[in-house]
Coordinates of C-alpha atoms and ligand atoms in Angstrom, one line a residue:
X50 CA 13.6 23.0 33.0
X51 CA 15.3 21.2 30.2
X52 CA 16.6 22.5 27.1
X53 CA 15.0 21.4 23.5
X54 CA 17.2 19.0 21.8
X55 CA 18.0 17.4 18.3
X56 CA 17.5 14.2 17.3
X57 CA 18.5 13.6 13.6
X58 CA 15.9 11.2 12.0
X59 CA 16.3 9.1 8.9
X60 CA 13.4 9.8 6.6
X61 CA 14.1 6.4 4.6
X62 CA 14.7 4.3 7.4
X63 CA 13.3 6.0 10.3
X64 CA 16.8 5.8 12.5
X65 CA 17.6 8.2 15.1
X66 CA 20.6 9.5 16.0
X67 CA 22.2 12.2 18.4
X68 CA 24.7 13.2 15.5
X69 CA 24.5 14.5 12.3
X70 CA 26.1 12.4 9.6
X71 CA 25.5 13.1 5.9
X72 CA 25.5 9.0 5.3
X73 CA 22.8 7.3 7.6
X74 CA 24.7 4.7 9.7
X75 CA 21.7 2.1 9.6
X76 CA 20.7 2.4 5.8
X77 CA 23.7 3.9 4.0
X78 CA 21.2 6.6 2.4
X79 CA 22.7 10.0 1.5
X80 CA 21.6 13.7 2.8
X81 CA 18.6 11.7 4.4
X82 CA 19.2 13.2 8.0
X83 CA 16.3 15.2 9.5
X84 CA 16.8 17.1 12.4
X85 CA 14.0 17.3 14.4
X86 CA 14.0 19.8 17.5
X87 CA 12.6 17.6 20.3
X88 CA 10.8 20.1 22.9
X89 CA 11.2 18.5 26.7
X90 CA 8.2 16.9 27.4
X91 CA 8.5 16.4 30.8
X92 CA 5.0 16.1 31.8
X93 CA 4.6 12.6 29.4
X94 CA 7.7 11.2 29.7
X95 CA 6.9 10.8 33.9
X96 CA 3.4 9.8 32.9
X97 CA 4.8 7.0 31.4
X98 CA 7.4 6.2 34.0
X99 CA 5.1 6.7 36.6
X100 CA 2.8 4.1 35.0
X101 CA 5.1 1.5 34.3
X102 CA 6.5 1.5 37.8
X103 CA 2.5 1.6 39.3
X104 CA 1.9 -1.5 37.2
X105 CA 5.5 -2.9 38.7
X106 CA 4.8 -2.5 42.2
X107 CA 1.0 -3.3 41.9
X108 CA 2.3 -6.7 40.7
X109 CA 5.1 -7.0 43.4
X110 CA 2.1 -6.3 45.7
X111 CA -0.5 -9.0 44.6
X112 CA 2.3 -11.6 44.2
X113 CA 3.2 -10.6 48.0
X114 CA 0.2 -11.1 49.3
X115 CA 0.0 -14.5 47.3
X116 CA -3.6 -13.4 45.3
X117 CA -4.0 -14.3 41.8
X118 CA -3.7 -11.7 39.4
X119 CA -7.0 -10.5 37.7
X120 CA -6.6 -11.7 34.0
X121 CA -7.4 -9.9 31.1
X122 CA -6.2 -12.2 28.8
X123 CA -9.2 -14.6 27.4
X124 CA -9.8 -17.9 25.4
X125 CA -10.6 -18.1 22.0
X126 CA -14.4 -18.9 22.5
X127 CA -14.5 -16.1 25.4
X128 CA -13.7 -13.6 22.6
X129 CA -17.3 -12.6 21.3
X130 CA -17.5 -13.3 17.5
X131 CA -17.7 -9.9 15.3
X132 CA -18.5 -11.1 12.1
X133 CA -19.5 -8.0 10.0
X134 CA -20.1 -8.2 6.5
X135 CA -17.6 -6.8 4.5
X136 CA -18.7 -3.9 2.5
X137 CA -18.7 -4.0 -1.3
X138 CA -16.7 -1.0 -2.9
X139 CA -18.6 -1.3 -6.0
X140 CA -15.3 -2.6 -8.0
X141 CA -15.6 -5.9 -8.3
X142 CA -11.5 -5.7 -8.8
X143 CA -10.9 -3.4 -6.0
X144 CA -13.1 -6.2 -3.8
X145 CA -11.1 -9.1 -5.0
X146 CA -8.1 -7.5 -4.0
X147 CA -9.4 -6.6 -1.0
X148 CA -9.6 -10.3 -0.2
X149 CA -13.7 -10.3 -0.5
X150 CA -14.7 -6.4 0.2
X151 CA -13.5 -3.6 2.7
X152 CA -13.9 -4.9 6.3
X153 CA -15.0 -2.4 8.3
X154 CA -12.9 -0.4 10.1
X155 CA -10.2 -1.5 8.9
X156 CA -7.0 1.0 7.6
X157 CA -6.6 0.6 3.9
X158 CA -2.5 1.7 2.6
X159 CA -2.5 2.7 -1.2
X160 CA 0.7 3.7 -2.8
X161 CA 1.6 4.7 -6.0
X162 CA 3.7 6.6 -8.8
X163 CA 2.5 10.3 -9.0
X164 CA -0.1 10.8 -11.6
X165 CA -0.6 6.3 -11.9
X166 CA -4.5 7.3 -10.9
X167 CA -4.7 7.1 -6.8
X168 CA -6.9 10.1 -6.6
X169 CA -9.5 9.3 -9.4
X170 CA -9.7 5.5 -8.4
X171 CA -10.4 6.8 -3.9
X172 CA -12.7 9.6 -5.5
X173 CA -14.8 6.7 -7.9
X174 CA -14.8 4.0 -4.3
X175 CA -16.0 6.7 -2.2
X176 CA -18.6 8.2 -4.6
X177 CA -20.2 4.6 -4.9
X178 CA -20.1 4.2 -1.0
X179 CA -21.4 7.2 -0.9
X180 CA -24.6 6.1 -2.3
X181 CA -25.2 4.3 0.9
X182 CA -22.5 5.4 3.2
X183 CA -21.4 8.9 5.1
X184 CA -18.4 9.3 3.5
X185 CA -15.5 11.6 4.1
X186 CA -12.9 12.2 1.5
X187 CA -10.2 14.8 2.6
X188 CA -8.0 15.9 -0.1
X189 CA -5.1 17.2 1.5
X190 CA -2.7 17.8 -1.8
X191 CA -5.7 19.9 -4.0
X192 CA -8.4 22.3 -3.4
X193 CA -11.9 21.8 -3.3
X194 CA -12.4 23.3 -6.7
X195 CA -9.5 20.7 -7.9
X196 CA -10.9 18.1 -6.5
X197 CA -14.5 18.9 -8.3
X198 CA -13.4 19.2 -11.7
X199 CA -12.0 15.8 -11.6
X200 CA -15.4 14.8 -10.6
X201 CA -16.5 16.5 -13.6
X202 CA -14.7 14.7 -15.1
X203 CA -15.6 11.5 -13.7
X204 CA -19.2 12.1 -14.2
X205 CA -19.4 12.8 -10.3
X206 CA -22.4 15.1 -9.0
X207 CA -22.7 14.7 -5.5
X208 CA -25.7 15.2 -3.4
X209 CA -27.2 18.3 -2.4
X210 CA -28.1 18.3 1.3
X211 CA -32.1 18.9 1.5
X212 CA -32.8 22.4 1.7
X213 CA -29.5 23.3 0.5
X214 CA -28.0 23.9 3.8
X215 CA -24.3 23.2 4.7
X216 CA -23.3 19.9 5.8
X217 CA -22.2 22.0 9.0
X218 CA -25.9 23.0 9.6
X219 CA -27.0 20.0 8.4
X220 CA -24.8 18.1 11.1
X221 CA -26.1 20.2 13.8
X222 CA -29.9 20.3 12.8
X223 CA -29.9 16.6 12.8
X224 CA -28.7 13.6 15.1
X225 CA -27.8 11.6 11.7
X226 CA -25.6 13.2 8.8
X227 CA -27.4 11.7 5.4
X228 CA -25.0 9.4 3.4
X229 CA -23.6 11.2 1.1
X230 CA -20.1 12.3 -0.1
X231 CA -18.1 15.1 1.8
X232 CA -14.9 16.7 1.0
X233 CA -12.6 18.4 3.3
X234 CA -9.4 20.2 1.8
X235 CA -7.3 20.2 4.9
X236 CA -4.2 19.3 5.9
X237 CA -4.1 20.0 9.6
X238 CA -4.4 16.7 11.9
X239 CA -6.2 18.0 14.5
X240 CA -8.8 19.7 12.5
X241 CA -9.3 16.4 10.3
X242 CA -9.4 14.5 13.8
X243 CA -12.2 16.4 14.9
X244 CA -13.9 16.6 11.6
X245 CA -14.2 12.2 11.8
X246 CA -15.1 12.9 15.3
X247 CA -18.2 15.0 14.2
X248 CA -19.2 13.8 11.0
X249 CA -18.4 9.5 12.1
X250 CA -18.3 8.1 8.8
X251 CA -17.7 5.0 8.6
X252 CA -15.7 5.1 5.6
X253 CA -12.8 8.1 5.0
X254 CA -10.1 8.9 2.3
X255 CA -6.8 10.4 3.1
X256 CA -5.2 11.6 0.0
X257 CA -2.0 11.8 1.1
X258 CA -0.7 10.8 4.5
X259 CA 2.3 12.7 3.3
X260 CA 0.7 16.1 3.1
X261 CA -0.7 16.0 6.4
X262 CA 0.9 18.5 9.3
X263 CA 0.7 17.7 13.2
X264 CA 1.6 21.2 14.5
X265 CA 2.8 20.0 17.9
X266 CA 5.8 18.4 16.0
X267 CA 8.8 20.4 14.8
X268 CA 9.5 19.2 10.8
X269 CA 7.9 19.5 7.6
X270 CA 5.1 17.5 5.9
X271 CA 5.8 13.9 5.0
X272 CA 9.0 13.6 7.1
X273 CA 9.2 10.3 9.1
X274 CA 8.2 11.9 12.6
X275 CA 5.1 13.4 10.8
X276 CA 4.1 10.6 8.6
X277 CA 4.3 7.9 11.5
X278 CA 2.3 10.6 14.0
X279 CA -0.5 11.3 11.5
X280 CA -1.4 7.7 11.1
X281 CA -0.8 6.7 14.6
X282 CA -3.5 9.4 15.8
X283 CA -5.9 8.6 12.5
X284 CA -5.3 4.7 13.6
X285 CA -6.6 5.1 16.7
X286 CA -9.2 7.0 16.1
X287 CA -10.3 4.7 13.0
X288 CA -10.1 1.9 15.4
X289 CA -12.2 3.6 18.2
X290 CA -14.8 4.9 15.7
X291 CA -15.2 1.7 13.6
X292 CA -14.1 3.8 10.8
X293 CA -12.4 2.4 7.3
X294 CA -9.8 4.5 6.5
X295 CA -8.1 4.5 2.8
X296 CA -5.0 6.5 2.9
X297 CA -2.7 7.4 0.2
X298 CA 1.2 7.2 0.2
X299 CA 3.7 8.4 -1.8
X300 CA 6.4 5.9 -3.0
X301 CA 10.1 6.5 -3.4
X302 CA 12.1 6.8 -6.5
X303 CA 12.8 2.8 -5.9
X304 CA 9.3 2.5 -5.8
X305 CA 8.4 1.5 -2.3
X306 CA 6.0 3.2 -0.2
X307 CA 7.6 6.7 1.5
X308 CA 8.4 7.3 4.9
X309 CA 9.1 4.7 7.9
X310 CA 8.2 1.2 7.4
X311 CA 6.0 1.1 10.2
X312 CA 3.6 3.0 8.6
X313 CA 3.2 -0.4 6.4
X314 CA 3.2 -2.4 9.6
X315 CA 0.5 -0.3 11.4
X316 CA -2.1 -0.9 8.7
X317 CA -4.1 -3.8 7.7
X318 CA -3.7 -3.9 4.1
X319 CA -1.6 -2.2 1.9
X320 CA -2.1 -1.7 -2.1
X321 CA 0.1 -1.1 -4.6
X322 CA -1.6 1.0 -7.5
X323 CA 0.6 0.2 -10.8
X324 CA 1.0 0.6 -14.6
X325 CA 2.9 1.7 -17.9
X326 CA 2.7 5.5 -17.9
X327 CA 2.4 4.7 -21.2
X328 CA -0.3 2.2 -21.4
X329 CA -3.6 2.3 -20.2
X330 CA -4.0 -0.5 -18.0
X331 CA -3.6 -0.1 -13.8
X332 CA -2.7 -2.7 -11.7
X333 CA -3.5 -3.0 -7.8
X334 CA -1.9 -5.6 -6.2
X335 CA -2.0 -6.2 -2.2
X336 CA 1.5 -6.9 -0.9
X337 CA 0.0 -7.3 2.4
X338 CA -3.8 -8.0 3.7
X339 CA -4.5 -9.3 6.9
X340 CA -7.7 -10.4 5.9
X341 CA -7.4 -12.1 2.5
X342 CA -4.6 -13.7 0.3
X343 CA -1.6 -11.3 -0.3
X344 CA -0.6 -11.0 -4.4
X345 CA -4.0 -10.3 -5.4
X346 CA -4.5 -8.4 -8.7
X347 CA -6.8 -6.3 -9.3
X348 CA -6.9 -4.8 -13.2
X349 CA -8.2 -1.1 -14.1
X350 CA -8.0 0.5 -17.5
X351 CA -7.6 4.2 -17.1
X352 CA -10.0 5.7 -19.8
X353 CA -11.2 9.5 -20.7
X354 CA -13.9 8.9 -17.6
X355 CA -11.8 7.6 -15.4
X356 CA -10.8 4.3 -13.9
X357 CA -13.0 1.3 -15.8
X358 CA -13.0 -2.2 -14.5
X359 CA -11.2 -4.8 -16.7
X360 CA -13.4 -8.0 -16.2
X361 CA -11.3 -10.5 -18.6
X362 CA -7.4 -9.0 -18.4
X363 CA -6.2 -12.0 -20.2
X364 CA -7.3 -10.5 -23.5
X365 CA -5.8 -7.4 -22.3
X366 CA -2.5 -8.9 -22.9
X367 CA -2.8 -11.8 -25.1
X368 CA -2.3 -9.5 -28.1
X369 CA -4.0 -10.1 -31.7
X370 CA -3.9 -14.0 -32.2
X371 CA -4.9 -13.7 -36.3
X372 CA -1.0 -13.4 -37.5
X373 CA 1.4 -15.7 -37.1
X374 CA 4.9 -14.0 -35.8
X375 CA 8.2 -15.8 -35.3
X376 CA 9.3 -15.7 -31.8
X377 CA 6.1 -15.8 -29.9
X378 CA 4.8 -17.9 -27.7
X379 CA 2.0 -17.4 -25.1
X380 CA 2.3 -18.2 -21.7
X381 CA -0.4 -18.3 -18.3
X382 CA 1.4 -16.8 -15.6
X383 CA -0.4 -16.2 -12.1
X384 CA -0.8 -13.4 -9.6
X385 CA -1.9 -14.5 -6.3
X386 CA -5.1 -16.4 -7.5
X387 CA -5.7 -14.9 -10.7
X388 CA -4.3 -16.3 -13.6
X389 CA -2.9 -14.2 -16.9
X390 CA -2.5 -15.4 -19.9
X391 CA 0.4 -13.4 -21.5
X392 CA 2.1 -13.5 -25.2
X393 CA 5.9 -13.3 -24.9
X394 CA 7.8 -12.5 -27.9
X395 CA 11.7 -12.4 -28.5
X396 CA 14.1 -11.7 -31.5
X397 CA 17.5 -13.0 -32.3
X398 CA 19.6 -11.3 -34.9
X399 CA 23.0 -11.2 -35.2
X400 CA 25.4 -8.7 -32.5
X401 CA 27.0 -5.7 -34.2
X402 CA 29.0 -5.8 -30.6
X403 CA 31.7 -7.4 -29.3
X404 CA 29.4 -8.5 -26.4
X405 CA 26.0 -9.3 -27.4
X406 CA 22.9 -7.4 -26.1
X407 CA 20.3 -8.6 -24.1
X408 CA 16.9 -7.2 -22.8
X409 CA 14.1 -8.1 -21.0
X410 CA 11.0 -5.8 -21.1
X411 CA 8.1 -7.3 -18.0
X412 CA 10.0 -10.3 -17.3
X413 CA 13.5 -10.9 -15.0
X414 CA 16.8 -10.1 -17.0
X415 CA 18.7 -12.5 -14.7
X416 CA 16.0 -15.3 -15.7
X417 CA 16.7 -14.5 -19.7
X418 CA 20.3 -14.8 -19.0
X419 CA 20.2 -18.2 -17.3
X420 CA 17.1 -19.3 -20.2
X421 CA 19.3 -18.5 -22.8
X422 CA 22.9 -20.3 -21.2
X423 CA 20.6 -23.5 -21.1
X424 CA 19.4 -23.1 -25.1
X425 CA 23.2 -22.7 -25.8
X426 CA 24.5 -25.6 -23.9
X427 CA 21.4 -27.9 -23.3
X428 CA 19.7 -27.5 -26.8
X429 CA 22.4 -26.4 -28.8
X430 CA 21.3 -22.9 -29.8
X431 CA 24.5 -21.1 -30.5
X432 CA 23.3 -17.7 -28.8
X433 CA 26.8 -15.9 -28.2
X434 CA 27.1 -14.6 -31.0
X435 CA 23.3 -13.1 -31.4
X436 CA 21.3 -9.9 -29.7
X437 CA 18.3 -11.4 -27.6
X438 CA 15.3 -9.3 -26.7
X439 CA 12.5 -11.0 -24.9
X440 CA 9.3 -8.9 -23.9
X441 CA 5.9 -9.8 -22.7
X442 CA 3.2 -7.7 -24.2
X443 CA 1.5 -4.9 -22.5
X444 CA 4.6 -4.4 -20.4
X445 CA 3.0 -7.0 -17.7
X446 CA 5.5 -8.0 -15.3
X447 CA 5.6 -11.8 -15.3
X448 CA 8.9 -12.1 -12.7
X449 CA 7.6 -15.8 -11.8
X450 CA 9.0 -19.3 -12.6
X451 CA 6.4 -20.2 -14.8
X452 CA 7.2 -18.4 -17.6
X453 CA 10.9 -19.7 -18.3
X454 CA 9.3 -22.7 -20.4
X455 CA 7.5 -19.8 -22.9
X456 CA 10.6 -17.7 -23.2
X457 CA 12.8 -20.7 -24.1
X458 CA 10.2 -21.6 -26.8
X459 CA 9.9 -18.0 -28.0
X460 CA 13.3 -17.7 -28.5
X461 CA 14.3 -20.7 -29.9
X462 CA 11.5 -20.0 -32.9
X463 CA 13.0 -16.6 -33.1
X464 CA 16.3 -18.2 -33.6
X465 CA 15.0 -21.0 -35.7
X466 CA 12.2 -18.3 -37.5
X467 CA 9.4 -20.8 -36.8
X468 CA 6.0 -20.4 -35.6
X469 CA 4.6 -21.3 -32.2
X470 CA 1.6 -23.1 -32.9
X471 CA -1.3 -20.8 -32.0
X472 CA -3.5 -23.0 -30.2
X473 CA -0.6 -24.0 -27.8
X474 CA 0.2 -22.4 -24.1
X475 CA 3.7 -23.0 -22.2
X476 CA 3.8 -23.9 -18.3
X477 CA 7.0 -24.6 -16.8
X478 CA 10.1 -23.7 -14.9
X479 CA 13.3 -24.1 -17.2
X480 CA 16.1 -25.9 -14.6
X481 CA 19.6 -25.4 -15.5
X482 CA 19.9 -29.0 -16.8
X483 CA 17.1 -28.2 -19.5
X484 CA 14.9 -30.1 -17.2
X485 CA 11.2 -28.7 -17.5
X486 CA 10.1 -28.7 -13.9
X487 CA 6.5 -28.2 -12.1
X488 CA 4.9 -24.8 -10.8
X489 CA 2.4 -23.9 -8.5
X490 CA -1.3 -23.1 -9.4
X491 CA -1.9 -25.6 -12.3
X492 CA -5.3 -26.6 -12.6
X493 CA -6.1 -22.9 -12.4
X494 CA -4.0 -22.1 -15.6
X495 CA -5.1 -24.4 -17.5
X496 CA -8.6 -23.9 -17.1
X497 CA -7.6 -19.9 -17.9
X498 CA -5.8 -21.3 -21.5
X499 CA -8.8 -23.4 -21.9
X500 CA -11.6 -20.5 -21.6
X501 CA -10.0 -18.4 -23.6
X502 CA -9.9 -21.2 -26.5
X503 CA -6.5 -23.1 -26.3
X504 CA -6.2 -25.9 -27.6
X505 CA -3.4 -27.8 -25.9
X506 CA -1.1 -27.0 -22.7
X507 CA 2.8 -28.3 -22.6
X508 CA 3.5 -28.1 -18.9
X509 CA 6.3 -30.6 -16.9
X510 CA 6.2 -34.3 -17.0
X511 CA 5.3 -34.8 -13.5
X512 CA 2.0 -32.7 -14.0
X513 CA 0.2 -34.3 -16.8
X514 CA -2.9 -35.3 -14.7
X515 CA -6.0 -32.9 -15.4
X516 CA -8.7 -34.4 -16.7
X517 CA -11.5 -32.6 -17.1
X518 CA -9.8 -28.7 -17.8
X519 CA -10.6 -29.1 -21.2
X520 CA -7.7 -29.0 -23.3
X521 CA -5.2 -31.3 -24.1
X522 CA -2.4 -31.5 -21.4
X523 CA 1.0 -32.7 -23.3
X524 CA 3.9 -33.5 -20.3
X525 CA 7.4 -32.9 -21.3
X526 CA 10.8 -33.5 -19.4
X527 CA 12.8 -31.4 -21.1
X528 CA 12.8 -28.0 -22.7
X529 CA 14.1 -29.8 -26.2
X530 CA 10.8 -32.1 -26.4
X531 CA 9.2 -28.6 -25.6
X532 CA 10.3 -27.5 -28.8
X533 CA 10.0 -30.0 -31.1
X534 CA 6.6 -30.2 -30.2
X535 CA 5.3 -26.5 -29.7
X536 CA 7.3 -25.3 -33.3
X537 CA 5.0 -26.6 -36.3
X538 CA 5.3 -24.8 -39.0
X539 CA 8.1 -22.8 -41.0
X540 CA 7.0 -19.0 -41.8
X541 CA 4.9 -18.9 -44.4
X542 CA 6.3 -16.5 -46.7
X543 CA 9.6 -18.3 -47.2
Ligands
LIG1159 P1 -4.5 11.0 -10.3 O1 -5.6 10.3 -9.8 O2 -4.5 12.5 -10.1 O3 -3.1 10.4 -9.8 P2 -2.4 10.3 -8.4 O4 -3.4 10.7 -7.4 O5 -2.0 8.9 -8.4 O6 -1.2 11.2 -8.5 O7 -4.4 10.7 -11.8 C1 -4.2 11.6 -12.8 C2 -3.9 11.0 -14.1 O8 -5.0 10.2 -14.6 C3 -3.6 12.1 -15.0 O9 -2.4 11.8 -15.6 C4 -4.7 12.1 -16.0 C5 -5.3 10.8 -15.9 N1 -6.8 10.8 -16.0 C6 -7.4 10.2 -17.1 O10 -6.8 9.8 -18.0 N2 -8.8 10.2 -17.1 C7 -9.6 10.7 -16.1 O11 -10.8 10.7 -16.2 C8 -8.9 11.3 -15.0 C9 -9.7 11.9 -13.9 C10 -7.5 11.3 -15.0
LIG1160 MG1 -3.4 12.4 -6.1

């Protein structure tokens, strides 16, 4: 019989390796070197070679004897349409992100910061499917009792099963479970396994994939082996069952989504749940959906009952419009389909260091740096010698193109203490000739500025032709026109 061995796994890359080294050889990561005690599994590992080489000499055999080989592989009108509706979450936001509303049985990937909200938003999604749905939330990381004070909290009752029974003796008095919303605090695999077996609901939470333990394999919770086993086993069984799954996963320090990658490429969809500890507002964003357009946003404000809806996020960051403040200028950036309108604001002041400071708060420092080298050498803004600090409000992350034209214009009126006229949005990439050049989406923007009561849109020369989004569309060529138009009026109180 063989002996156990160790195989040393890399819980941020998922690389094996025979050896222990205290740098992973594939990913350069420090200390991130499992060892996991491999226990001979004789009896599978011949399974599989044993099948392989059946399949190999049944082939050899047909081709022998000159038959053609059965084929299993079909044409796309053999392949029976399944076109099920898509369920609606009851979030309108959730659904958009979604690309249209949760196709059933597919596997739903949500990561997160600790604390950003996961939890409260799965437990508000599956206490509205519950309403017409069996639906399984098991909450691995908290109690029971934990898990119903935050419905407490959420204004989350529950149903109580007629007659009071359990849902055990409910399940086994009749043939159909009602829909209704169960919880099961478990972290064991099989048990949860068997519980979806039972109970078939067509939707289920994991909350996390990270907390739950396969006993057959030798390492802790929310190591790669366990976090790639877990959802391998609740994939197939979601697949077989017809059962949406949502599961939760922990991110890194960096941000990304814990454990092996192929935990992303195993599942349909993954979220990103996101937001200013400090701010109210939640973003979900789907940085990949294989049945809708990836970049999505969905926007959630995080209030004393929960997660609400945010129906027109725009105003969420536009800020107050009433004053007029130096240095800001309001731009419509776009994520996926949805556009923003954002106010960007930036100050200039003079360095009290030999090298002047520069920050960026929600948009790309690198992107500042090259905006302001084109001011100094294409406009002639003398910016060496001054501290520039260019934020967008609400801490929104605008890392696209189309917002180079807005911080150019927000800092030259910082620099110049002008206003931005009020009634004026900025759409444009800034090139490093002080050429304003064209960006995606448009049409879409501008009928965004225009709903939400601008007046006039400076976007690049080549894109002046939108009749009909009712505002006026003014095309410049270069950021300098940009300015002398969008800067009207000295500050008032000088
Ligand atoms: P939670 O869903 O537990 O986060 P996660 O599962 O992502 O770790 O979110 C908890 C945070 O949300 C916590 O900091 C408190 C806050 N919160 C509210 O502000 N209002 C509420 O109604 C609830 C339930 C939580
Ligand atoms: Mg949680």
């Amino acid at each position: 019989m063989a002996k156990p061995r160790s195989l040393y796994v890399c819980n941020e890359c998922g690389a094996e390796s025979a050896q222990y080294f205290g740098k992973c050889p594939f990913c350069a990561s420090w200390n991130s070197l499992i060892e996991q005690v491999i226990a001979p599994t004789a009896a599978n590992s011949a399974k599989i070679g044993v099948g392989a080489a059946a399949r190999a000499t049944k082939r050899t055999k047909t081709s022998d004897r000159n038959e053609p080989h059965p084929l299993a592989a079909l044409t796309l009108p053999e392949i029976s349409d399944h076109a099920q509706a898509r369920l609606s979450s009851g979030y309108g936001e959730l659904d958009r992100v979604l690309g249209g509303g949760i196709v059933p049985g597919s596997l739903v990937l949500i990561g997160g910061d600790p604390g950003i909200g996961k939890s409260t938003l799965l437990l508000q999604v599956a206490n509205q499917l519950a309403s017409h749905y069996r639906v399984l939330y098991v909450c691995a990381e908290e109690s029971g009792q934990q898990v119903k004070l935050r419905a407490q909290r959420l204004g989350i009752r529950g149903q109580r099963l007629a007659g009071g029974e359990s849902a055990a003796k409910h399940l086994a008095s009749q043939s159909l479970t009602p829909s209704t919303l169960y919880l099961l605090p478990e972290i064991d695999l099989e048990t949860i396994l068997a519980e979806l077996e039972a109970l078939r609901p067509p939707v289920a939470v994991i909350d996390s994939i990270q907390a739950l333990y396969f006993a057959s394999l030798n390492s802790a919770p929310g190591s790669v082996s366990q976090v790639r086993e877990c959802t391998s086993a609740l994939m197939q069984l979601a697949k077989r069952e017809h059962i949406t799954l949502f599961i939760v996963g922990h991110v890194t320090k960096e941000g990304a989504i814990a454990g092996p990658k192929v935990l992303e490429h195993m599942v349909d969809t993954v979220l990103y749940f996101e937001g200013d500890r400090y701010a109210s507002h939640r973003l979900l964003r789907s940085v990949k959906n294989r049945f809708g357009a990836t970049n999505e946003l969905g926007v959630f404000q995080m209030v004393d009952q929960g997660l609400e809806q945010v129906q027109n996020p725009s105003e969420l960051f536009l800020g107050s419009r009433d004053e007029e403040n130096p240095g800001t200028a309001t731009i419509v950036a776009c994520e996926g389909t949805r556009p923003l309108v954002v106010e960007l604001q930036a100050l200039v002041s003079p360095t009290s260091y030999p090298s002047p400071r520069r920050t960026a708060t929600g948009i790309e420092y690198n992107r500042l740096l090259q905006i302001l080298a084109v001011l100094e050498k294409r406009v002639g803004i003398p910016l060496s010698k001054l501290d520039a600090y260019v934020a967008s409000s609400g801490g929104l992350n605008v890392a696209e193109p189309a917002a180079d034209l807005g911080v150019a214009i927000a800092v030259a009126a910082s620099f110049r203490d002008r206003v931005v006229d009020s009634g004026v949005v900025l759409i444009g990439e800034v090139g490093l000739g002080g050429q304003v050049r064209p960006v995606s989406q448009m049409e879409l923007r501008l009928k965004e500025a225009a709903k939400l009561g601008f007046k006039r849109a400076i976007v690049p020369a080549s894109q002046a032709n939108y009749p009909g989004v009712g505002l006026e569309v003014i095309p410049v060529g270069r950021v300098v026109d940009a300015i002398a138009i969008a800067l009207v009026s000295t500050k008032k109180n000088e």
